[in-house]
CSV table of C-alpha atoms in Angstrom, one decimal:
chain,number,residue,atom,x,y,z
A,263,UNK,CA,70.5,150.2,121.2
A,264,UNK,CA,74.2,149.1,121.6
A,265,UNK,CA,76.9,149.8,119.1
A,266,UNK,CA,77.2,146.0,118.3
A,267,UNK,CA,73.5,145.8,117.4
A,268,UNK,CA,73.7,148.9,115.3
A,269,UNK,CA,76.6,147.5,113.4
A,270,UNK,CA,74.9,144.2,112.9
A,271,UNK,CA,71.8,145.9,111.5
A,272,UNK,CA,73.9,148.1,109.2
A,273,UNK,CA,75.7,145.1,107.9
A,274,UNK,CA,72.4,143.3,107.2
A,275,UNK,CA,71.1,146.3,105.3
A,276,UNK,CA,74.3,146.5,103.2
A,277,UNK,CA,74.2,142.8,102.4
A,278,UNK,CA,70.6,143.0,101.2
A,279,UNK,CA,71.2,146.2,99.3
A,280,UNK,CA,74.3,145.5,97.3
A,281,UNK,CA,73.0,142.2,95.9
A,282,UNK,CA,74.7,138.9,95.2
A,283,UNK,CA,77.7,140.4,93.4
A,284,UNK,CA,79.1,142.0,96.6
A,285,UNK,CA,79.5,141.4,100.3
A,286,UNK,CA,80.2,143.4,103.4
A,287,UNK,CA,83.1,143.3,105.9
A,288,UNK,CA,83.6,144.8,109.3
A,289,UNK,CA,86.7,147.1,109.5
A,290,UNK,CA,89.0,146.4,112.5
A,291,UNK,CA,89.7,150.1,113.4
A,292,UNK,CA,86.3,151.6,114.0
A,293,UNK,CA,83.9,148.7,113.6
A,294,UNK,CA,82.1,150.1,110.5
A,295,UNK,CA,80.8,147.9,107.8
A,296,UNK,CA,82.5,148.2,104.4
A,297,UNK,CA,81.2,146.9,101.0
A,298,UNK,CA,83.7,144.5,99.4
A,299,UNK,CA,83.2,143.2,95.8
A,300,UNK,CA,82.9,139.4,95.4
A,301,UNK,CA,84.3,137.6,92.4
A,302,UNK,CA,81.7,136.8,89.8
A,303,UNK,CA,80.7,133.1,89.5
A,304,UNK,CA,82.0,131.1,86.5
A,305,UNK,CA,79.8,131.5,83.5
A,306,UNK,CA,80.7,128.1,82.0
A,307,UNK,CA,80.8,127.4,78.3
A,308,UNK,CA,78.5,129.5,76.0
A,309,UNK,CA,75.2,127.9,75.1
A,310,UNK,CA,75.4,129.0,71.5
A,311,UNK,CA,79.1,129.9,70.8
A,312,UNK,CA,80.4,131.3,67.6
A,313,UNK,CA,83.3,128.9,66.8
A,314,UNK,CA,86.4,130.1,64.9
A,315,UNK,CA,88.7,127.4,63.6
A,316,UNK,CA,92.5,128.0,63.7
A,317,UNK,CA,95.0,127.0,61.0
A,318,UNK,CA,98.8,126.8,61.2
A,319,UNK,CA,100.6,129.6,59.4
A,320,UNK,CA,103.0,127.1,57.7
A,321,UNK,CA,100.1,125.3,56.2
A,322,UNK,CA,99.1,128.3,54.1
A,323,UNK,CA,102.6,129.4,53.1
A,324,UNK,CA,103.7,131.8,55.9
A,325,UNK,CA,107.2,130.6,56.9
A,326,UNK,CA,107.0,130.8,60.7
A,327,UNK,CA,105.3,129.1,63.6
A,328,UNK,CA,102.0,130.4,64.7
A,329,UNK,CA,98.3,130.2,64.1
A,330,UNK,CA,95.7,132.0,62.0
A,331,UNK,CA,92.0,132.3,63.1
A,332,UNK,CA,89.2,132.0,60.5
A,333,UNK,CA,87.3,135.2,59.7
A,334,UNK,CA,85.3,134.8,56.5
A,335,UNK,CA,85.2,133.4,53.0
A,336,UNK,CA,86.0,136.3,50.6
A,337,UNK,CA,83.5,136.2,47.7
A,338,UNK,CA,85.0,136.3,44.1
A,339,UNK,CA,83.4,139.8,43.6
A,340,UNK,CA,85.5,141.2,46.4
A,341,UNK,CA,88.7,139.2,45.9
A,342,UNK,CA,91.2,141.8,44.6
A,343,UNK,CA,94.2,139.8,45.9
A,344,UNK,CA,94.1,136.8,43.5
A,345,UNK,CA,93.3,137.9,39.9
A,346,UNK,CA,93.6,136.3,36.5
A,347,UNK,CA,96.1,133.3,36.6
A,348,UNK,CA,96.6,133.7,40.3
A,349,UNK,CA,93.1,132.5,40.9
A,350,UNK,CA,94.1,129.0,39.7
A,351,UNK,CA,96.9,128.7,42.3
A,352,UNK,CA,97.2,128.5,46.1
A,353,UNK,CA,98.9,131.4,47.8
A,354,UNK,CA,98.8,133.9,50.7
A,355,UNK,CA,98.8,137.7,50.7
A,356,UNK,CA,98.6,140.4,53.4
A,357,UNK,CA,95.4,142.3,53.7
A,358,UNK,CA,95.6,146.0,54.9
A,359,UNK,CA,93.9,146.5,58.2
A,360,UNK,CA,91.6,149.2,56.8
A,361,UNK,CA,90.3,146.8,54.2
A,362,UNK,CA,89.8,143.7,56.4
A,363,UNK,CA,86.4,144.8,57.8
A,364,UNK,CA,84.9,145.2,54.3
A,365,UNK,CA,86.0,141.7,53.6
A,366,UNK,CA,84.3,140.1,56.6
A,367,UNK,CA,86.7,140.7,59.5
A,368,UNK,CA,84.9,140.1,62.8
A,369,UNK,CA,84.1,143.1,65.0
A,370,UNK,CA,86.1,142.3,68.2
A,371,UNK,CA,85.2,145.6,70.0
A,372,UNK,CA,81.8,144.3,71.0
A,373,UNK,CA,82.5,140.6,71.0
A,374,UNK,CA,86.2,139.7,71.6
A,375,UNK,CA,87.9,136.5,70.4
A,376,UNK,CA,88.7,134.0,73.2
A,377,UNK,CA,91.3,131.4,72.5
A,378,UNK,CA,91.5,127.9,74.2
A,379,UNK,CA,95.1,126.7,74.0
A,380,UNK,CA,96.7,124.3,76.3
A,381,UNK,CA,95.0,121.4,78.1
A,382,UNK,CA,92.5,122.5,80.8
A,383,UNK,CA,93.7,126.1,80.7
A,384,UNK,CA,91.1,128.9,80.7
A,385,UNK,CA,90.4,130.9,77.6
A,386,UNK,CA,92.4,134.1,76.9
A,387,UNK,CA,91.7,137.1,74.8
A,388,UNK,CA,93.1,137.2,71.2
A,389,UNK,CA,93.5,140.6,69.4
A,390,UNK,CA,93.9,140.7,65.6
A,391,UNK,CA,97.2,142.3,64.6
A,392,UNK,CA,97.3,141.4,60.9
A,393,UNK,CA,95.0,139.9,58.3
A,394,UNK,CA,95.8,137.5,55.4
A,395,UNK,CA,94.0,136.5,52.2
A,396,UNK,CA,94.6,132.7,51.8
A,397,UNK,CA,93.9,131.0,48.5
A,398,UNK,CA,93.6,127.2,48.7
A,399,UNK,CA,91.9,124.2,47.2
A,400,UNK,CA,91.8,122.3,43.9
A,401,UNK,CA,90.6,123.3,40.5
A,402,UNK,CA,87.2,121.9,41.4
A,403,UNK,CA,86.9,123.7,44.7
A,404,UNK,CA,89.2,126.7,45.3
A,405,UNK,CA,88.3,129.6,47.6
A,406,UNK,CA,89.9,132.7,49.2
A,407,UNK,CA,89.7,132.9,53.0
A,408,UNK,CA,90.2,135.9,55.2
A,409,UNK,CA,92.3,134.9,58.3
A,410,UNK,CA,93.6,136.9,61.2
A,411,UNK,CA,96.9,136.7,63.0
A,412,UNK,CA,96.4,137.2,66.8
A,413,UNK,CA,98.3,138.6,69.7
A,414,UNK,CA,97.3,136.3,72.5
A,415,UNK,CA,97.4,136.8,76.3
A,416,UNK,CA,98.3,133.1,76.9
A,417,UNK,CA,100.5,130.4,75.4
A,418,UNK,CA,99.3,127.9,72.8
A,419,UNK,CA,100.9,124.8,71.5
A,420,UNK,CA,103.0,125.2,68.3
A,421,UNK,CA,101.5,123.6,65.2
A,422,UNK,CA,102.0,119.9,65.0
A,423,UNK,CA,99.6,117.1,65.7
A,424,UNK,CA,95.9,117.7,65.3
A,425,UNK,CA,95.1,117.1,69.0
A,426,UNK,CA,97.2,120.1,69.8
A,427,UNK,CA,95.1,122.5,67.7
A,428,UNK,CA,93.7,125.5,69.6
A,429,UNK,CA,90.1,126.6,69.2
A,430,UNK,CA,88.6,130.1,69.4
A,431,UNK,CA,85.1,131.5,70.0
A,432,UNK,CA,83.7,135.0,69.8
A,433,UNK,CA,81.4,136.4,72.5
A,434,UNK,CA,81.0,139.5,74.7
A,435,UNK,CA,81.9,138.0,78.1
A,436,UNK,CA,84.9,135.9,79.0
A,437,UNK,CA,83.8,132.2,79.1
A,438,UNK,CA,85.1,131.7,82.7
A,439,UNK,CA,84.8,128.1,83.9
A,440,UNK,CA,85.0,126.7,80.4
A,441,UNK,CA,88.1,124.7,79.4
A,442,UNK,CA,89.4,122.8,76.4
A,443,UNK,CA,90.1,119.1,77.0
A,444,UNK,CA,92.4,117.2,74.7
A,445,UNK,CA,92.5,113.4,73.9
A,446,UNK,CA,93.6,111.7,77.1
A,447,UNK,CA,92.9,108.0,76.4
A,448,UNK,CA,94.0,105.6,73.7
A,449,UNK,CA,94.3,101.9,73.0
A,450,UNK,CA,95.7,100.0,70.1
A,451,UNK,CA,94.7,96.5,69.0
A,452,UNK,CA,97.4,94.2,67.5
A,453,UNK,CA,96.7,91.8,64.7
A,454,UNK,CA,93.4,90.0,65.3
A,455,UNK,CA,93.0,91.3,68.9
A,456,UNK,CA,89.4,91.4,69.8
A,457,UNK,CA,87.7,94.8,69.4
A,458,UNK,CA,86.0,95.9,72.7
A,459,UNK,CA,82.3,94.9,72.5
A,460,UNK,CA,80.9,98.4,72.8
A,461,UNK,CA,82.8,99.3,69.6
A,462,UNK,CA,82.3,96.0,67.8
A,463,UNK,CA,78.5,96.2,67.8
A,464,UNK,CA,78.8,99.3,65.5
A,465,UNK,CA,81.2,97.7,63.0
A,466,UNK,CA,79.7,95.9,59.9
A,467,UNK,CA,80.8,92.2,59.5
A,468,UNK,CA,83.9,91.7,57.4
A,469,UNK,CA,85.4,88.6,56.0
A,470,UNK,CA,89.0,88.6,57.3
A,471,UNK,CA,90.7,85.3,57.9
A,472,UNK,CA,94.3,85.0,58.9
A,473,UNK,CA,96.9,84.8,57.5
A,474,UNK,CA,95.7,86.3,54.2
A,475,UNK,CA,93.9,89.1,56.1
A,476,UNK,CA,94.9,91.0,59.2
A,477,UNK,CA,92.7,93.3,61.2
A,478,UNK,CA,94.1,96.3,63.1
A,479,UNK,CA,92.3,98.8,65.2
A,480,UNK,CA,92.9,101.8,67.5
A,481,UNK,CA,90.9,104.4,69.4
A,482,UNK,CA,91.6,107.5,71.3
A,483,UNK,CA,89.2,109.6,73.3
A,484,UNK,CA,88.7,112.8,75.4
A,485,UNK,CA,87.0,112.1,78.7
A,486,UNK,CA,86.0,113.8,81.9
A,487,UNK,CA,86.2,112.7,85.5
A,488,UNK,CA,83.1,110.5,85.2
A,489,UNK,CA,84.3,108.8,82.0
A,490,UNK,CA,81.9,110.6,79.7
A,491,UNK,CA,83.2,112.0,76.5
A,492,UNK,CA,84.0,111.1,72.9
A,493,UNK,CA,86.0,108.4,71.2
A,494,UNK,CA,87.6,108.2,67.7
A,495,UNK,CA,87.9,104.6,66.3
A,496,UNK,CA,89.8,103.4,63.2
A,497,UNK,CA,89.7,99.8,61.9
A,498,UNK,CA,91.8,98.5,59.0
A,499,UNK,CA,91.5,95.2,57.2
A,500,UNK,CA,94.8,94.4,55.5
A,501,UNK,CA,94.6,92.0,52.6
A,502,UNK,CA,98.1,90.6,52.3
A,503,UNK,CA,99.6,90.2,48.8
A,504,UNK,CA,103.3,89.6,48.9
A,505,UNK,CA,105.8,91.0,51.4
A,506,UNK,CA,105.5,94.7,50.5
A,507,UNK,CA,102.7,96.3,52.7
A,508,UNK,CA,102.3,99.0,50.0
A,509,UNK,CA,100.9,96.4,47.7
A,510,UNK,CA,98.2,95.3,50.1
A,511,UNK,CA,94.6,96.4,49.6
A,512,UNK,CA,92.9,97.8,52.6
A,513,UNK,CA,89.4,98.2,53.8
A,514,UNK,CA,89.3,101.1,56.4
A,515,UNK,CA,86.6,102.4,58.7
A,516,UNK,CA,86.7,105.4,60.9
A,517,UNK,CA,83.9,106.4,63.3
A,518,UNK,CA,83.3,109.0,66.0
A,519,UNK,CA,81.3,108.1,69.2
A,520,UNK,CA,80.1,109.7,72.4
A,521,UNK,CA,79.6,108.1,75.7
A,522,UNK,CA,77.2,109.6,78.2
A,523,UNK,CA,77.8,109.7,81.9
A,524,UNK,CA,77.1,106.4,83.7
A,525,UNK,CA,76.5,104.7,80.4
A,526,UNK,CA,78.2,101.6,79.0
A,527,UNK,CA,77.1,102.1,75.4
A,528,UNK,CA,78.4,104.3,72.6
A,529,UNK,CA,76.4,106.6,70.3
A,530,UNK,CA,77.8,107.3,66.8
A,531,UNK,CA,78.2,110.9,65.8
A,532,UNK,CA,77.4,112.0,62.3
A,533,UNK,CA,79.0,113.1,60.0
A,534,UNK,CA,82.0,112.2,62.2
A,535,UNK,CA,85.4,113.8,61.5
A,536,UNK,CA,88.6,113.4,63.4
A,537,UNK,CA,88.4,114.1,67.1
A,538,UNK,CA,90.7,116.8,68.5
A,539,UNK,CA,89.1,117.9,71.8
A,540,UNK,CA,86.0,119.1,73.6
A,541,UNK,CA,84.8,122.0,75.8
A,542,UNK,CA,84.0,121.2,79.4
A,543,UNK,CA,82.6,123.2,82.3
A,544,UNK,CA,81.1,122.5,85.8
A,545,UNK,CA,78.2,120.7,84.2
A,546,UNK,CA,80.5,118.3,82.3
A,547,UNK,CA,81.0,118.1,78.5
A,548,UNK,CA,79.4,120.8,76.5
A,549,UNK,CA,80.8,120.5,73.0
A,550,UNK,CA,82.7,117.7,71.2
A,551,UNK,CA,85.0,119.0,68.5
A,552,UNK,CA,86.2,117.3,65.3
A,553,UNK,CA,87.5,118.3,61.8
A,554,UNK,CA,87.1,116.8,58.4
A,555,UNK,CA,88.3,118.2,55.0
A,556,UNK,CA,88.3,121.9,55.9
A,557,UNK,CA,85.1,121.8,58.1
A,558,UNK,CA,85.0,122.1,61.9
A,559,UNK,CA,82.2,120.2,63.6
A,560,UNK,CA,81.0,121.1,67.1
A,561,UNK,CA,78.5,118.6,68.6
A,562,UNK,CA,76.3,119.9,71.4
A,563,UNK,CA,76.7,117.3,74.2
A,564,UNK,CA,73.2,118.2,75.5
A,565,UNK,CA,71.6,117.9,72.0
A,566,UNK,CA,73.3,115.0,70.3
A,567,UNK,CA,70.3,114.3,68.0
A,568,UNK,CA,70.7,117.7,66.4
A,569,UNK,CA,73.1,118.4,63.6
A,570,UNK,CA,76.4,119.7,64.8
A,571,UNK,CA,77.5,123.3,64.2
A,572,UNK,CA,79.6,123.2,61.0
A,573,UNK,CA,82.1,126.0,60.1
A,574,UNK,CA,84.0,125.7,56.8
A,575,UNK,CA,87.5,127.2,57.2
A,576,UNK,CA,89.5,125.8,54.3
A,577,UNK,CA,89.3,124.0,50.9
A,578,UNK,CA,91.1,120.6,50.7
A,579,UNK,CA,94.3,120.7,48.5
A,580,UNK,CA,95.4,117.8,46.3
A,581,UNK,CA,97.7,116.7,49.1
A,582,UNK,CA,94.8,116.7,51.6
A,583,UNK,CA,92.8,114.5,49.3
A,584,UNK,CA,95.6,112.1,48.9
A,585,UNK,CA,96.1,111.7,52.6
A,586,UNK,CA,92.4,111.9,53.5
A,587,UNK,CA,92.1,108.2,53.9
A,588,UNK,CA,92.7,107.2,57.5
A,589,UNK,CA,94.3,103.8,57.7
A,590,UNK,CA,96.5,101.7,60.0
A,591,UNK,CA,98.4,100.2,57.1
A,592,UNK,CA,102.1,99.8,57.8
A,593,UNK,CA,103.0,101.1,54.3
A,594,UNK,CA,105.4,104.0,54.5
A,595,UNK,CA,105.6,106.0,51.3
């Protein structure tokens, strides 16, 4: 048997023995076969991820830029941070690291936190470095939330517009091949411009005749290479009464839709919420993400008939309730 045949047989044995996670290579100096590790294939987005919403530090009263990731709702029986009169007010207090676990801090030793930050960037690991007890809400609905400040191995956008909000998940393995897509399409309709037919068929009839009434609309969406994705639509009917737009009554409608690949129709998503992104992998869209009044909704793109995953991460404040109405009114207060 020649040396070349021996080396070929040895290489075949090695290739069959080490399995799909490794490969062999022939060294140049003596012709021997050497096992070389191959990179693992991308895992894609998790099938059943544990979503962790993120909140700007400034929103809860910490005077610096940055983000906090949701951990748990602290029950009243364990809330030692806001007592007596403090329970009727919003506020934020540090939580000692050794107490955080007893209050619901997530165990990241077995299942790390992975943060999706910038557009189309891969997830990076986030490690809790501080915990905070955040009291928020109105007299009718006020809760204390445990939130974690993270040291992150990647850059995220600073707090600002909702579409720039990061999202985190918790799982054992890094979600390689899964990326966050942000809204990348938008269109605004001027007064009485026709609403695209695929949207118009979902809008109830409204009596709005010019010049007494003006109809405005806009939509924005997050889409993939094949045009599939989600779209957020707002329509406002402005009933003119004098020259001051702040005196005009408005009828407003907001809806969230999804468009499947190779489809020309839109499917409404319930309960809706304001779109801020979606998770994509090599199979296309996996989850559509929206927020509404302190609740994160994650719609499974493969199971749109099922209710979305819902995670409550905050209680609306008086200011949130005042500005909850989404409208295209030109009134500037």
